[in-house]
Amino acid sequence: MPKCLDLVASRRLAFAAGESGVTVLLLREGADAEPSAALTRWQVKSAPSREGDDDWGNPVFDAHLVRHRLGGLGHFLMQWNPEHAVF
């Protein structure tokens, strides 16, 4: 992990976000799991569109909640609904 994203930096970022009431998303493509102050850690990849969708199908994501300080873990298949603009 780059020095700018080490454990101390992630703690500072989490503290600043908490103090200001904002949500922080840090995207790390192809990164190895490293210690951080994150409340949750997700691993997300693309998944095949479902049969019967339009020509190309709606985007589907395979999301694994692999760390959550306050609760359980989970696995979710999320399909984009362009009509309602939600997953």
mmCIF file of C-alpha atoms in Angstrom:
data_model
loop_
_atom_site.group_PDB
_atom_site.id
_atom_site.type_symbol
_atom_site.label_atom_id
_atom_site.label_comp_id
_atom_site.label_asym_id
_atom_site.label_seq_id
_atom_site.Cartn_x
_atom_site.Cartn_y
_atom_site.Cartn_z
ATOM 1 C CA MET A 1 0.000 0.000 0.000
ATOM 2 C CA PRO A 2 1.337 3.457 -0.790
ATOM 3 C CA LYS A 3 2.559 5.447 2.215
ATOM 4 C CA CYS A 4 -0.173 8.020 1.600
ATOM 5 C CA LEU A 5 -2.781 5.290 2.349
ATOM 6 C CA ASP A 6 -1.186 3.632 5.391
ATOM 7 C CA LEU A 7 -3.010 2.865 8.655
ATOM 8 C CA VAL A 8 -2.257 6.268 10.197
ATOM 9 C CA ALA A 9 -3.544 8.094 7.114
ATOM 10 C CA SER A 10 -6.719 5.983 7.021
ATOM 11 C CA ARG A 11 -7.359 6.715 10.716
ATOM 12 C CA ARG A 12 -6.973 10.430 10.096
ATOM 13 C CA LEU A 13 -9.305 10.239 7.110
ATOM 14 C CA ALA A 14 -11.917 8.253 9.080
ATOM 15 C CA PHE A 15 -11.729 10.714 11.979
ATOM 16 C CA ALA A 16 -12.071 13.757 9.705
ATOM 17 C CA ALA A 17 -15.012 12.155 7.889
ATOM 18 C CA GLY A 18 -16.731 11.340 11.171
ATOM 19 C CA GLU A 19 -16.214 14.859 12.494
ATOM 20 C CA SER A 20 -17.638 16.443 9.339
ATOM 21 C CA GLY A 21 -20.472 13.920 8.884
ATOM 22 C CA VAL A 22 -19.513 12.829 5.366
ATOM 23 C CA THR A 23 -19.119 9.388 3.843
ATOM 24 C CA VAL A 24 -15.754 8.447 2.381
ATOM 25 C CA LEU A 25 -15.319 5.852 -0.358
ATOM 26 C CA LEU A 26 -11.790 4.776 -1.172
ATOM 27 C CA LEU A 27 -11.538 2.656 -4.311
ATOM 28 C CA ARG A 28 -8.439 0.522 -4.717
ATOM 29 C CA GLU A 29 -8.431 -1.492 -7.931
ATOM 30 C CA GLY A 30 -6.687 -4.855 -7.565
ATOM 31 C CA ALA A 31 -5.331 -3.945 -4.122
ATOM 32 C CA ASP A 32 -4.296 -6.467 -1.482
ATOM 33 C CA ALA A 33 -6.086 -6.402 1.868
ATOM 34 C CA GLU A 34 -4.140 -4.112 4.188
ATOM 35 C CA PRO A 35 -4.906 -2.865 7.710
ATOM 36 C CA SER A 36 -7.047 0.268 7.695
ATOM 37 C CA ALA A 37 -9.457 2.210 9.876
ATOM 38 C CA ALA A 38 -12.339 1.540 7.489
ATOM 39 C CA LEU A 39 -15.672 0.651 9.066
ATOM 40 C CA THR A 40 -16.395 -1.746 6.213
ATOM 41 C CA ARG A 41 -14.410 -3.420 3.461
ATOM 42 C CA TRP A 42 -16.019 -4.582 0.243
ATOM 43 C CA GLN A 43 -14.767 -6.635 -2.678
ATOM 44 C CA VAL A 44 -16.784 -5.857 -5.796
ATOM 45 C CA LYS A 45 -16.517 -7.318 -9.286
ATOM 46 C CA SER A 46 -18.715 -7.454 -12.344
ATOM 47 C CA ALA A 47 -21.155 -10.328 -12.779
ATOM 48 C CA PRO A 48 -22.982 -11.656 -15.844
ATOM 49 C CA SER A 49 -26.212 -9.918 -16.798
ATOM 50 C CA ARG A 50 -29.334 -11.955 -16.312
ATOM 51 C CA GLU A 51 -31.138 -13.615 -19.196
ATOM 52 C CA GLY A 52 -34.156 -11.742 -20.475
ATOM 53 C CA ASP A 53 -32.619 -8.288 -19.965
ATOM 54 C CA ASP A 54 -32.367 -5.875 -22.871
ATOM 55 C CA ASP A 55 -29.856 -6.517 -25.676
ATOM 56 C CA TRP A 56 -26.816 -5.868 -23.491
ATOM 57 C CA GLY A 57 -28.415 -6.518 -20.131
ATOM 58 C CA ASN A 58 -28.352 -4.278 -17.110
ATOM 59 C CA PRO A 59 -25.056 -4.059 -15.184
ATOM 60 C CA VAL A 60 -24.750 -6.584 -12.366
ATOM 61 C CA PHE A 61 -22.173 -6.418 -9.572
ATOM 62 C CA ASP A 62 -21.056 -9.229 -7.275
ATOM 63 C CA ALA A 63 -20.362 -7.541 -3.911
ATOM 64 C CA HIS A 64 -18.871 -9.239 -0.857
ATOM 65 C CA LEU A 65 -18.882 -7.451 2.484
ATOM 66 C CA VAL A 66 -15.672 -8.925 3.902
ATOM 67 C CA ARG A 67 -15.241 -6.692 6.954
ATOM 68 C CA HIS A 68 -17.745 -4.846 9.118
ATOM 69 C CA ARG A 69 -16.805 -3.645 12.580
ATOM 70 C CA LEU A 70 -20.399 -3.456 13.792
ATOM 71 C CA GLY A 71 -21.980 -6.601 12.395
ATOM 72 C CA GLY A 72 -22.083 -9.537 10.056
ATOM 73 C CA LEU A 73 -20.707 -10.110 6.617
ATOM 74 C CA GLY A 74 -22.636 -10.719 3.437
ATOM 75 C CA HIS A 75 -22.763 -11.444 -0.260
ATOM 76 C CA PHE A 76 -24.946 -9.427 -2.611
ATOM 77 C CA LEU A 77 -25.737 -9.494 -6.324
ATOM 78 C CA MET A 78 -26.740 -5.970 -7.263
ATOM 79 C CA GLN A 79 -28.411 -5.278 -10.599
ATOM 80 C CA TRP A 80 -28.818 -1.733 -11.888
ATOM 81 C CA ASN A 81 -32.398 -0.713 -12.627
ATOM 82 C CA PRO A 82 -32.155 2.079 -15.235
ATOM 83 C CA GLU A 83 -35.887 2.798 -15.060
ATOM 84 C CA HIS A 84 -35.706 3.774 -11.370
ATOM 85 C CA ALA A 85 -31.953 4.643 -11.255
ATOM 86 C CA VAL A 86 -31.312 2.323 -8.300
ATOM 87 C CA PHE A 87 -29.651 -1.025 -7.607
#
